[in-house]
PDB file of C-alpha atoms in Angstrom:
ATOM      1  CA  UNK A   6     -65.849-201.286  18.769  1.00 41.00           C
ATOM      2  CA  UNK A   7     -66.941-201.675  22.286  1.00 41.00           C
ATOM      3  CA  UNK A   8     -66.366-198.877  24.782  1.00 44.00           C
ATOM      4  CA  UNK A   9     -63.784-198.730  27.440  1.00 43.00           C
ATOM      5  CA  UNK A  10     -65.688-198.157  31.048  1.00 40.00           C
ATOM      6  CA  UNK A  11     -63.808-195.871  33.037  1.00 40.00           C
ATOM      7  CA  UNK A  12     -64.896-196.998  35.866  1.00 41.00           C
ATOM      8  CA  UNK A  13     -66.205-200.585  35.632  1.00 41.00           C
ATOM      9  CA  UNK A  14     -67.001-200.918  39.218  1.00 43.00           C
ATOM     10  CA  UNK A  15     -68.198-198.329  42.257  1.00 43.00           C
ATOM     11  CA  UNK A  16     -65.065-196.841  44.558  1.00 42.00           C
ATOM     12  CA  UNK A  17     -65.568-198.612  47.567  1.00 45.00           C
ATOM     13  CA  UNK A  18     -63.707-195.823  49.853  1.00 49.00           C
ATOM     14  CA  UNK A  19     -60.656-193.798  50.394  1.00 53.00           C
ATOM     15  CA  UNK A  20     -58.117-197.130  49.739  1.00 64.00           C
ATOM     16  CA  UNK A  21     -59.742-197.752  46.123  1.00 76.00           C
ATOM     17  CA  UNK A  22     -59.535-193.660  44.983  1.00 82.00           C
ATOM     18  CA  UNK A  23     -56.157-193.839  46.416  1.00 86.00           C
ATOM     19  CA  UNK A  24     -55.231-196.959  44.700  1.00 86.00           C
ATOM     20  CA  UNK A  25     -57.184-196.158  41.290  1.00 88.00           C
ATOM     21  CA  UNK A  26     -54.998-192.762  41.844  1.00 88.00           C
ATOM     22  CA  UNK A  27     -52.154-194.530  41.609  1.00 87.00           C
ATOM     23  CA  UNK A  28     -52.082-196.586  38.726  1.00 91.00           C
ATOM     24  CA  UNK A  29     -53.409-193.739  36.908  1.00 89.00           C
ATOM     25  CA  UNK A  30     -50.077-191.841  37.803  1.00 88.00           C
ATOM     26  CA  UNK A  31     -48.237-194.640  37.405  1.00 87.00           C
ATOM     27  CA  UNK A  32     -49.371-195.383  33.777  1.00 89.00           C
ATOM     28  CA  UNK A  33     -49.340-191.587  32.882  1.00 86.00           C
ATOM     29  CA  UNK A  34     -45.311-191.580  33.499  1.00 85.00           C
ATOM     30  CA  UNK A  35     -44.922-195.177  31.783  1.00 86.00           C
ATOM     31  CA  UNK A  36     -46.866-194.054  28.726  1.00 85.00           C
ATOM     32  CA  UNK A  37     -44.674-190.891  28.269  1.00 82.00           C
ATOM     33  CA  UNK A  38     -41.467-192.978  28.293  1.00 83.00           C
ATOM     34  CA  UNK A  39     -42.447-195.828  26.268  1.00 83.00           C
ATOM     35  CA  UNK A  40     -45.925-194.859  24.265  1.00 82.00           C
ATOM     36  CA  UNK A  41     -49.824-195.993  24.720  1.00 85.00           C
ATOM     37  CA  UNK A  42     -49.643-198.181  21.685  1.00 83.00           C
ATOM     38  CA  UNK A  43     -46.353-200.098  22.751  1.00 85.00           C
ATOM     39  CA  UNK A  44     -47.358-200.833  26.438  1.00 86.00           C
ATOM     40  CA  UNK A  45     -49.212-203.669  28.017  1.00 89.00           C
ATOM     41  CA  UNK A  46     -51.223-203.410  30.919  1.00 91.00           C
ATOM     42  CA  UNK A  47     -48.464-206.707  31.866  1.00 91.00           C
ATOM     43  CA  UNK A  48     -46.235-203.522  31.499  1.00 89.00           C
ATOM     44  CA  UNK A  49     -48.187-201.275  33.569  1.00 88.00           C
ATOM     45  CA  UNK A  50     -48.417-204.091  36.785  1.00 89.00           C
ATOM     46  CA  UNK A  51     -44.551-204.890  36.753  1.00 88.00           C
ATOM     47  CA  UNK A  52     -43.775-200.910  36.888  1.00 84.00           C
ATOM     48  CA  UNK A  53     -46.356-200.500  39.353  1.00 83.00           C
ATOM     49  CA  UNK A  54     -46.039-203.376  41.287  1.00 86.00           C
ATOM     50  CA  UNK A  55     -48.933-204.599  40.820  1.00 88.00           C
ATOM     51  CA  UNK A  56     -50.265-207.994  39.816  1.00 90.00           C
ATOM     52  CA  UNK A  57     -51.887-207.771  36.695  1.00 91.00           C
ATOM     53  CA  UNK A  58     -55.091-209.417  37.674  1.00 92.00           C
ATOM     54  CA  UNK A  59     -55.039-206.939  40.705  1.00 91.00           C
ATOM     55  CA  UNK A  60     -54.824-203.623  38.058  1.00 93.00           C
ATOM     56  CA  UNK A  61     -58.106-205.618  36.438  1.00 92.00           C
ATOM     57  CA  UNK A  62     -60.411-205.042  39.868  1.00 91.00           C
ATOM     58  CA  UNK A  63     -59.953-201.270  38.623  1.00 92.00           C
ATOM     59  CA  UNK A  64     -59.820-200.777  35.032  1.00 92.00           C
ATOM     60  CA  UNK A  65     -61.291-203.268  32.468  1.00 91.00           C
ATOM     61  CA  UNK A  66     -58.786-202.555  29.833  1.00 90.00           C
ATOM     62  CA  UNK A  67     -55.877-200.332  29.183  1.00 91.00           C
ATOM     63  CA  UNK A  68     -58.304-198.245  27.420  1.00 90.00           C
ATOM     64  CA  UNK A  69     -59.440-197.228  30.333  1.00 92.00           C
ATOM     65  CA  UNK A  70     -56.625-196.036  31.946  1.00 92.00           C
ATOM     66  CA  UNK A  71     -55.736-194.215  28.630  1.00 90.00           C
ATOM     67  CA  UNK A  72     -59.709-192.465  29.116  1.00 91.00           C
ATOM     68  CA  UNK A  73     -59.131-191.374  32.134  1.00 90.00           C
ATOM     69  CA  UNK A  74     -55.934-189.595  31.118  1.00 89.00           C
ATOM     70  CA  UNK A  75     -57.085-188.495  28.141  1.00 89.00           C
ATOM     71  CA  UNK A  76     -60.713-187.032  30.472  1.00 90.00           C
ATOM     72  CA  UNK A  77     -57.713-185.035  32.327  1.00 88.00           C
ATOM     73  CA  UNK A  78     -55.983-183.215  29.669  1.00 87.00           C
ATOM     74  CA  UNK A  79     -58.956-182.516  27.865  1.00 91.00           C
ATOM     75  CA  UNK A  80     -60.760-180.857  30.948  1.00 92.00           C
ATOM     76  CA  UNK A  81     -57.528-178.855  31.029  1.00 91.00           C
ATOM     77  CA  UNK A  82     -58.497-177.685  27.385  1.00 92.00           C
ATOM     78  CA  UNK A  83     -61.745-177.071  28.207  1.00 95.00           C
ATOM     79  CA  UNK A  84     -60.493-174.800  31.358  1.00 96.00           C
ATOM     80  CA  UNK A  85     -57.950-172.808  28.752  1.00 96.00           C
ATOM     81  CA  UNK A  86     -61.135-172.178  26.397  1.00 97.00           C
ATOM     82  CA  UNK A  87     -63.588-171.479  29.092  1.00 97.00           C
ATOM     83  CA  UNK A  88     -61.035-168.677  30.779  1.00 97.00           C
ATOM     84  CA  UNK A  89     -60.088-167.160  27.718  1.00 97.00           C
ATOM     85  CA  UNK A  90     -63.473-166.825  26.686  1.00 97.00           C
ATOM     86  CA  UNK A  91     -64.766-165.416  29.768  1.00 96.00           C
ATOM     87  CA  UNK A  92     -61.916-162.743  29.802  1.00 97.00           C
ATOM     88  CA  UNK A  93     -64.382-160.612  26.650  1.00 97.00           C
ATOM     89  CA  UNK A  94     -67.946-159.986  26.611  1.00 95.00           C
ATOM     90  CA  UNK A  95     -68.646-159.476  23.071  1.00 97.00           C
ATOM     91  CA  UNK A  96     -69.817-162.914  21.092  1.00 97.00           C
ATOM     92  CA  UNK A  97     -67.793-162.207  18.261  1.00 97.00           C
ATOM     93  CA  UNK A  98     -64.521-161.877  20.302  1.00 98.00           C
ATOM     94  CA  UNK A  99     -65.466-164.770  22.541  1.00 97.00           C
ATOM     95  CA  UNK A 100     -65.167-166.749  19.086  1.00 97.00           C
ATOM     96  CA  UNK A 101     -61.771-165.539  18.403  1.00 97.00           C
ATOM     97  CA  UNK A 102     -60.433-166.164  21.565  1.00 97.00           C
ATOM     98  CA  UNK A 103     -62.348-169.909  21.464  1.00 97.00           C
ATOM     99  CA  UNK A 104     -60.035-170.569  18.160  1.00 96.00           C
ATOM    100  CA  UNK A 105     -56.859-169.415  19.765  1.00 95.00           C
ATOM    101  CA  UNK A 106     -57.266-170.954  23.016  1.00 96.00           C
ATOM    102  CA  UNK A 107     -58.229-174.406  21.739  1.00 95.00           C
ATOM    103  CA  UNK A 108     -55.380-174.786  19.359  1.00 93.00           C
ATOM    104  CA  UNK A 109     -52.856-173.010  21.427  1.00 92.00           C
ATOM    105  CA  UNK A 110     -53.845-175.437  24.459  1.00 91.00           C
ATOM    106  CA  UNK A 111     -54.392-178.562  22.329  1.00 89.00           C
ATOM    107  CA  UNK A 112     -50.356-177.870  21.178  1.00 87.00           C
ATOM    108  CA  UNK A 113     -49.693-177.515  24.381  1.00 84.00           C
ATOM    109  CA  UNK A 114     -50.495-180.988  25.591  1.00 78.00           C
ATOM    110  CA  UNK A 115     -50.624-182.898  22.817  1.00 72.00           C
ATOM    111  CA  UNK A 116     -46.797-181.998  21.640  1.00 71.00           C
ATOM    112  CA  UNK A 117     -44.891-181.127  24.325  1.00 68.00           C
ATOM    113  CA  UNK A 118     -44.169-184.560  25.123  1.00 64.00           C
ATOM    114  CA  UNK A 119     -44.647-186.858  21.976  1.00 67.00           C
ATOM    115  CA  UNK A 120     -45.307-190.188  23.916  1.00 65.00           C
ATOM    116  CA  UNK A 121     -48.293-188.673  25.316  1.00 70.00           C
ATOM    117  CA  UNK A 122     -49.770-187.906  22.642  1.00 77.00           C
ATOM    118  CA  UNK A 123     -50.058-191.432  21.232  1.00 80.00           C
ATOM    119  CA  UNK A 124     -52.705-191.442  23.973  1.00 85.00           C
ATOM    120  CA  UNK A 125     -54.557-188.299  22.505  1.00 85.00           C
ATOM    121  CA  UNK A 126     -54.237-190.091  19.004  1.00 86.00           C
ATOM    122  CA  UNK A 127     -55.444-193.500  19.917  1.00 87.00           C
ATOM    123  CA  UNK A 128     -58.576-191.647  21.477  1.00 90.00           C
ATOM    124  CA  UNK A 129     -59.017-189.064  18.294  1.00 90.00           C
ATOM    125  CA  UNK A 130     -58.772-191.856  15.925  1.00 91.00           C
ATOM    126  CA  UNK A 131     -61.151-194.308  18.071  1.00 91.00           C
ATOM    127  CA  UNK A 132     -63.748-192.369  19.551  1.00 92.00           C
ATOM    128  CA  UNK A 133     -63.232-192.775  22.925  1.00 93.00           C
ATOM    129  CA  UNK A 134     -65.969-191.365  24.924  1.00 93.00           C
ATOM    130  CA  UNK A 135     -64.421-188.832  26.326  1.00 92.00           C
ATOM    131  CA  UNK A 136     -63.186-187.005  23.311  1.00 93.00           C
ATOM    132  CA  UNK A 137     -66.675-187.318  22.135  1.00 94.00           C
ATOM    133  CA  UNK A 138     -67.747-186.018  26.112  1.00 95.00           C
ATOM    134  CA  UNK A 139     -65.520-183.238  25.013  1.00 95.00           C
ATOM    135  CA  UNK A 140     -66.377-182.625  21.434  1.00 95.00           C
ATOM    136  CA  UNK A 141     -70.353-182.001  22.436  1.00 95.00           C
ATOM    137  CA  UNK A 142     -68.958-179.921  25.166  1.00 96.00           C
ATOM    138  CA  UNK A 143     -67.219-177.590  23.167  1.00 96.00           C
ATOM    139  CA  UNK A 144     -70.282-177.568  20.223  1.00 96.00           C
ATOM    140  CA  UNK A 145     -72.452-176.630  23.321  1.00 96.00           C
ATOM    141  CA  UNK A 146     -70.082-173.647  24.026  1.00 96.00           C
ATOM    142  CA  UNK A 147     -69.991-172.612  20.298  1.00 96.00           C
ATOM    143  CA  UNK A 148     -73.805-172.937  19.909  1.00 96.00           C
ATOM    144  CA  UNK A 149     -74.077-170.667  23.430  1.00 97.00           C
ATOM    145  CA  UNK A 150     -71.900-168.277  21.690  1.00 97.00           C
ATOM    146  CA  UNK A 151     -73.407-168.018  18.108  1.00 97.00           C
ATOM    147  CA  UNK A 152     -77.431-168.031  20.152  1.00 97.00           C
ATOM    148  CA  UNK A 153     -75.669-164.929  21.860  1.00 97.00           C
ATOM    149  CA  UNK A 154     -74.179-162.964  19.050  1.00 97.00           C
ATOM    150  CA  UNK A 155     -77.652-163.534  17.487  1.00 97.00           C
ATOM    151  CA  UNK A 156     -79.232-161.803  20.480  1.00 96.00           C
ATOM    152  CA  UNK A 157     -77.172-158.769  20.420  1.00 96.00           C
ATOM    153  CA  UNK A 158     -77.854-158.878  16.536  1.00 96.00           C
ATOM    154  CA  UNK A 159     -74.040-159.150  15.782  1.00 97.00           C
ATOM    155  CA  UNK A 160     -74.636-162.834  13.987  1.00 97.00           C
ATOM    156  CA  UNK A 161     -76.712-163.474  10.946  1.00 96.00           C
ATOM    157  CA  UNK A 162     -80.324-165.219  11.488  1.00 94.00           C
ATOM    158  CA  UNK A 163     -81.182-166.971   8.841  1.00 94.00           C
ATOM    159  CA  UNK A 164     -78.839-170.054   9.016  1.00 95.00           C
ATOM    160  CA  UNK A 165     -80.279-172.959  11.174  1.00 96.00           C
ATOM    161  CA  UNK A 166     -78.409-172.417  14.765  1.00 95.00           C
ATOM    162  CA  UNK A 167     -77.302-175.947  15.523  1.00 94.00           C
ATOM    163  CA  UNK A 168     -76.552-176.003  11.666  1.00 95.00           C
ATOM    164  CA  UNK A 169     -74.102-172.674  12.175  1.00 95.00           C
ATOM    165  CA  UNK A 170     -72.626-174.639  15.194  1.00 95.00           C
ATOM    166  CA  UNK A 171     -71.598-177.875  13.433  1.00 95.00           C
ATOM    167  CA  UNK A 172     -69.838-175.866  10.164  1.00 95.00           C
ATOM    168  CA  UNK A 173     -68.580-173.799  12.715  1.00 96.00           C
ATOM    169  CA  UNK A 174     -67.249-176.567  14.465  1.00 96.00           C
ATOM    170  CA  UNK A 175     -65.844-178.727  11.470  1.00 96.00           C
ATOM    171  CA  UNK A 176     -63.671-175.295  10.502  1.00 95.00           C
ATOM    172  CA  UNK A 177     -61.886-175.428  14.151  1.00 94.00           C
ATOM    173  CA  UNK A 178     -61.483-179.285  14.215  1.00 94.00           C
ATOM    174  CA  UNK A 179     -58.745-180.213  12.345  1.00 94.00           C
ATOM    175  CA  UNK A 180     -56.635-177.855  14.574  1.00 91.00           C
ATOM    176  CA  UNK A 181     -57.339-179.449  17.737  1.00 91.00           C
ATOM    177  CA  UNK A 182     -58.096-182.684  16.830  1.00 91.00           C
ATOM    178  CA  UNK A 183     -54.915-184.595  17.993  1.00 86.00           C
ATOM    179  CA  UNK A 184     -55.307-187.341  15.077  1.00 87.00           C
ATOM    180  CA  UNK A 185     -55.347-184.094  12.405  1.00 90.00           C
ATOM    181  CA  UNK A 186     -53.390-181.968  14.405  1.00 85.00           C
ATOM    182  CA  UNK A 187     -49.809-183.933  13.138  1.00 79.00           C
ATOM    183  CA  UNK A 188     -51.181-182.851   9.656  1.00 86.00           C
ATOM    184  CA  UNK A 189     -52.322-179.184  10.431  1.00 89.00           C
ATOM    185  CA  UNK A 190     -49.655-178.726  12.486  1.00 84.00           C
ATOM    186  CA  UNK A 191     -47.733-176.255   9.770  1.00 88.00           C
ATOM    187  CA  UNK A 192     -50.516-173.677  10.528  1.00 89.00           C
ATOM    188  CA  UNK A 193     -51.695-174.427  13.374  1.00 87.00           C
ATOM    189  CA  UNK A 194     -50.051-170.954  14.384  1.00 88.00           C
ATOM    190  CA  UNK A 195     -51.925-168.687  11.718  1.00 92.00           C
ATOM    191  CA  UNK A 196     -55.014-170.496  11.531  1.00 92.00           C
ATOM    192  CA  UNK A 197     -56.771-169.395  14.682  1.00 92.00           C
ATOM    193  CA  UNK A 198     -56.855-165.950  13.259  1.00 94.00           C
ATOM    194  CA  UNK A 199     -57.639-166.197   9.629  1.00 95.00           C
ATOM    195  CA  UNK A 200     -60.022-169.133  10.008  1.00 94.00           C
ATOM    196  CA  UNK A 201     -61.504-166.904  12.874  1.00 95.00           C
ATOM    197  CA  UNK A 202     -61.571-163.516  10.641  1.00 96.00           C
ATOM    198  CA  UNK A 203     -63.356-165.873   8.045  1.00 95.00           C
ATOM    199  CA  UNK A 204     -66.055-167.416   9.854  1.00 96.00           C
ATOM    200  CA  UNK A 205     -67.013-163.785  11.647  1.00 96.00           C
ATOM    201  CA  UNK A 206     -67.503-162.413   8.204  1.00 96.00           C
ATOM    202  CA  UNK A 207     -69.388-165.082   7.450  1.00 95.00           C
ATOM    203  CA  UNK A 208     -71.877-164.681  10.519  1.00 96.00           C
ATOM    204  CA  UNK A 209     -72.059-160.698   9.763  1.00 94.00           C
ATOM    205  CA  UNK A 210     -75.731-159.932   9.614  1.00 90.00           C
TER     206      UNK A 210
END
């Protein structure tokens, strides 16, 4: 499948951020009433006002729009995770509070309105880039976290790091993975702390 380009063309000043801003907003409230998958970007131009081929000089594709939504709320996941995290100094509780805050904040955005999250789905399922911006983000933060715990001597050694990360990883993904999310959904509220509890007694030295 060929990538979306966010941005298929350099800002040329204050009008085009203000404009690009606009559509943006504009197809953010049009998606939550009618759903990603059901709208046209012949939609998007008659709510807007818009021509059509005018929406075009700023986004390639609908896609694109939907990626630069879909950058926004997950940057606001990231900012729930970070925070929490950054709240405890000890690795292992910095991993607890990673599990809680990413499912708890991916429920958050991803449910509370349901047309939205067609968005989140369409990008899950296809790989837009910037779930997978935000996927290698978040690996980077559990990798940090399991190199630290190993430092203070709180996290077994003899497991391959970056292997640790990506099992690691795999456990928390179904639960904030919009596209498995629908299907974990049942426990999404229990599963931050046993899955947590698991994997620490798994990393016990």
């Amino acid at each position: 499948m060929n990538r979306a380009a966010i941005s298929p063309s350099p800002a040329r000043g204050p009008i085009d951020h203000e404009v690009r801003d606009r559509i943006v907003a504009a197809a953010t409230e049009h998606f939550r009433l009618y759903g990603y998958e059901k709208t046209t970007v012949s939609d998007l131009a008659k709510a807007i006002g818009f021509s059509k081929a005018y929406i075009y000089k700023f986004f390639d594709s609908k896609q694109a729009i939907g990626e630069l939504i879909c950058a926004k709320c997950l940057h606001e996941i990231e900012t729930d995770v970070r925070t929490a995290m950054d709240a405890v100094d000890r690795p292992p509780e910095k991993l607890r509070r990673m599990f809680k805050a990413i499912v708890e904040s991916s429920l958050r955005l991803f449910f509370e309105n349901r047309k939205l999250h067609d968005i989140a789905v369409s990008a899950a399922t296809e790989r837009w880039d910037a779930v997978c911006a935000f996927d290698g983000r978040i690996q980077a933060m559990l990798l940090n976290t399991l190199r630290q715990g190993r430092e203070t001597e709180e996290f077994e050694r003899k497991t391959p790091l970056d292997e640790m990360a990506t099992a690691v990883f795999l456990v928390m993904h179904p639960y904030f993975n919009p596209a498995l999310l629908q299907f974990t959904y049942d426990y999404a509220e229990d599963a931050p702390t046993h899955l947590s509890s698991l994997v620490l007694r798994s990393l016990s030295p």
